[in-house]
Amino acid sequence: MTDSTPALEAVGITKVFPGVRALDQVDVKFFAGQVAALMGENGAGKSTLLKILHGDYVPDAGTITLNGKKVTFNAPAAARKAGLRVIAQEPEIAPYVTVAENMYLGRFPTHAGFVSQTEMERDAAVDLERLGFAGLLNPTDIAITLSPAQRQLLEIVRALIDDPQVICFDEPTSSLSDHEIDALFACIRRLRDEGRAIIYVSHRMREVFQIADSVTVLRDGKLVGTREVEGLGEQDIIQMMVGRDLSNMHQREPYEPGDVRLRLENVTTDDVRDISLEVRAHEIVAIAGLVGAGRTELALAIAGDRPVRSGTILVDGKPLVSKTPQDAIERGVGLAPEDRKGSGLVMIRTVRDNIILATLKKITRLGFVSDKKEADIAAAQVERLNIRTPSLRQRVENLSGGNQQKVVLARWLAGDSQVLILDEPTRGVDVGAKAEIYKIVDQLAANGVAVLVISSELPEVLGIADRIVVMQNGHITGELTRAEATEEKILALAMADQLTSATTQPGEKR
Amino acid sequence: MSDPTPTKAPEAPASDSAPVKASSGIMPFLRKIGVENVALVFAIIALAGVIGSQNASFFKPANIAAIGNYVVIMGLLAVVQTVVIIMGGIDISVGSIAGLSSVLAGMIFASSSNWAFSMIVPLAVGAVCGLFNGCVVIFGRITPLIATLATLSSYKGIAQLVSNGRAQGYTGADPVYIFFARGSVLFIPALVWVLIIVAALIHVMLRYTRVGRDIYAVGGNDMAARLSGINVNQRILTVFVLAGVVAAIAGILITARTGSGQPVSGSEGMEMLAVTGAALGGAALRGGKGSIISTIFAVILLGVLMNGMTLLGINPFWQNIAQGALLISAVVIQQLSSGERRVGLPK
């Protein structure tokens, strides 16, 4: 079956972003009448590849051929026209119009400029019937009233009306329940049997074995290989996904753990369930897991930004109940958030303003901030963390990613936090700055701080953590000591497939 | 145009923050005063030169004082608008709050003949108006522009309702009101002193107090501010209340100047000048950046421009067009340098 021309072929695709080679000489082929699973860790390059295939990004090198013809897409609309469609993970739905209107957005049937609502609804019913979603979506429903699963299906239906020849599903089942997954899979099989090429991106092993004919694995922007699913085991796929070179990853010496600084007992929030863990003084604990496992939401809950619905957070043995992050900060809990620009730094303010932000209260007398203390504290942190900035008055937006991250860390060091949560501390940071950040984290532990690191990079997790807690789908699936942890074991826990989606509560997020 | 340097020099120490290191060269010096301030001062001088060369009475002390008085009401509102804008908001109801306060001052003075009482009540009402604005924004989840657009209308309506749409009371015989209207201290009109004092206090608040620092942080990134332990909602309420109180001061001064409480005259449309002043002074409409000193320069520039147009006998309707053009150019310059893609509606 592989001797025919592939429906979609990409050769030598390379894409470089500042500081990262997101894709490096990737060759992939997708055949008509086949479902090809595309797998890889976070940051392996799956999304970048999808974006290049459908024209969102222009590759730096490489060619794409569609049914034997070389194509260059400079916008998703062009890819769509050529019969290639990527179904986004997050549905983009116009909320206050009907399902039918959403289905035909941008190509309403018109008569002399007027849209016929009844005709559109009739067409919608026919199309839904044809695609096998007739019982799941009603053309006249207003989109805002749909469940998350229905919205996802609507997004899928919308893509399929065009009759695309190549269809990419990007984690389509993340908000679907079993019943809807069955309908989706039936639809995918039908599309496959009609001779379309399907690309299926998912982290769920079980689904891959259920639906895919072949598996293509990416790692660190490079193609690891493509295998037929027939005769392949879960372990084989995980084996392909991991195996990065760890030799240049420094191994730190753990310290003797002290008292328990942070303890979570059965903490449940809107996003995570039944989380119990503890972090001791002098200890670095990592939370591993795939994007969407609920790690960031847990961090925000500990830091007082999200409400805890049940369970207890204890800091130094005493319960911490936070109405706002202020309460957590007063107890010595600091969070360096994942999204540096969005929620970490005040980009248009200076290095000094940003470092001092969480310490202002301590250096304020009668409402007035002590200029001198402020400058002293900021200067001390800049020196201690080796933040490369021309002056304390430099705006943070002009610093490199690594130095920006150090400014965020400096804020909490200045505040003398005893429990520090670092959410993806090295994201978008170059190699040199990464090593410096690891050193800072290590020093913090040496000084008795309890550090909780959230990271999606397995080598990083293995390199800095004393213990590793793995989360999936809002709860903890396992805990590994430094000695027993391997990339394979972490990934197996992160992708553990316990009847996944049945636990998804409708309407949990906003 | 050859005399700007000596005129500019005295302004330098007045700017702000005095780092000890004295560095030579013109660029560090410029940076310390702020490029915006230098540009504004040059613009004021150039404009004054052009107007003065056409009409010599521009430089007469009486005209300078007239500009000063004209600038005061607008200046008060622009200064407090700067604070709201730094925090990432906007308050276009300030003109209406000023009108309401003016009427209340006039009416209360008419019935009580007590100048102190007739000033305190409008100040309190201004604070309540500001608090209401803040509550609508925070708890109603309505953007400041829409929230204060609504109260702009409502507060004006209240002022017209209580006054029946007419000027109220007569304060022209009270020595305190007369002092504010025509008195002067050290050759500077009392009205101008009010602006100087309010601007100085707000400047100190922004630069040297925790509240001020928090306001910059909230405007720059409210999520980062929250995660750093700043009580964001409380700061927002504080700023809107401050806007209400300063608008009330402006209203009381309108009453003092005209001798009676004015529901709309003298205050209507002032929000426009206030926003223009703040934007022209370089306050970033996205929040996080702005300075009172720059706003004051911008207000002086506006005052000179409006005065000059009157002196030169330009059709007054042109003044509105000029104001609009100034606001657009000030903001466009800001936005163009932000590097945002020009697609769809701006965020």
Coordinates of C-alpha atoms in Angstrom, one line a residue, chain A residues 300 304-305 324-326 329 337 341-346 348-349 357-358 360-361 364 367-369 371 374 395 411-412, chain B residues 17 19 204 207-211 213-214 216-217 219-221 223-231 284 287-290:
Chain A
L300 CA -2.1 28.8 40.6
G304 CA -3.8 31.6 45.9
D305 CA -5.0 32.6 42.5
T324 CA -5.9 36.1 46.9
P325 CA -2.2 35.5 46.1
Q326 CA -1.4 38.1 48.8
I329 CA 2.8 35.5 49.7
P337 CA 4.3 31.6 36.4
K341 CA 5.1 37.9 29.5
G342 CA 1.4 37.4 30.2
S343 CA 1.4 37.0 33.9
G344 CA 5.0 37.2 35.2
L345 CA 6.5 40.4 34.2
V346 CA 5.3 44.0 33.8
I348 CA 7.1 48.0 30.0
R349 CA 8.5 48.7 33.5
L357 CA 7.2 44.1 43.0
A358 CA 6.5 41.5 45.7
L360 CA 7.2 46.7 48.2
K361 CA 5.3 46.2 51.4
T364 CA 7.3 51.0 52.7
G367 CA 3.1 54.7 52.5
F368 CA 6.4 55.9 51.0
V369 CA 8.7 53.4 49.3
D371 CA 14.2 54.6 47.1
E374 CA 14.7 49.5 46.7
R395 CA 12.8 48.0 30.7
R411 CA 11.5 38.9 42.6
W412 CA 10.9 35.9 44.9
Chain B
S17 CA 14.2 61.4 40.3
P19 CA 20.3 59.8 40.5
V204 CA 4.6 62.3 44.7
R207 CA 6.7 58.2 42.2
Y208 CA 7.3 57.7 45.9
T209 CA 4.5 55.8 47.5
R210 CA 3.5 52.1 47.4
V211 CA 0.1 53.0 46.0
R213 CA 4.1 51.8 42.3
D214 CA 1.2 49.5 42.5
Y216 CA 2.0 51.4 37.5
A217 CA 2.3 47.6 38.0
G219 CA -1.5 49.1 34.4
G220 CA 1.5 47.3 33.0
N221 CA 0.3 43.7 33.8
M223 CA -2.0 39.4 36.4
A224 CA 1.6 39.9 37.3
A225 CA 0.6 42.5 39.9
R226 CA -1.9 40.1 41.4
L227 CA 0.5 37.2 41.6
S228 CA 3.0 39.5 43.3
G229 CA 0.5 40.2 46.1
I230 CA -1.0 43.5 45.0
N231 CA -4.7 44.0 45.8
A284 CA 0.4 54.9 27.3
G287 CA -1.4 51.4 30.9
G288 CA 1.8 51.2 32.8
K289 CA 3.5 54.3 31.6
G290 CA 3.0 58.0 32.0

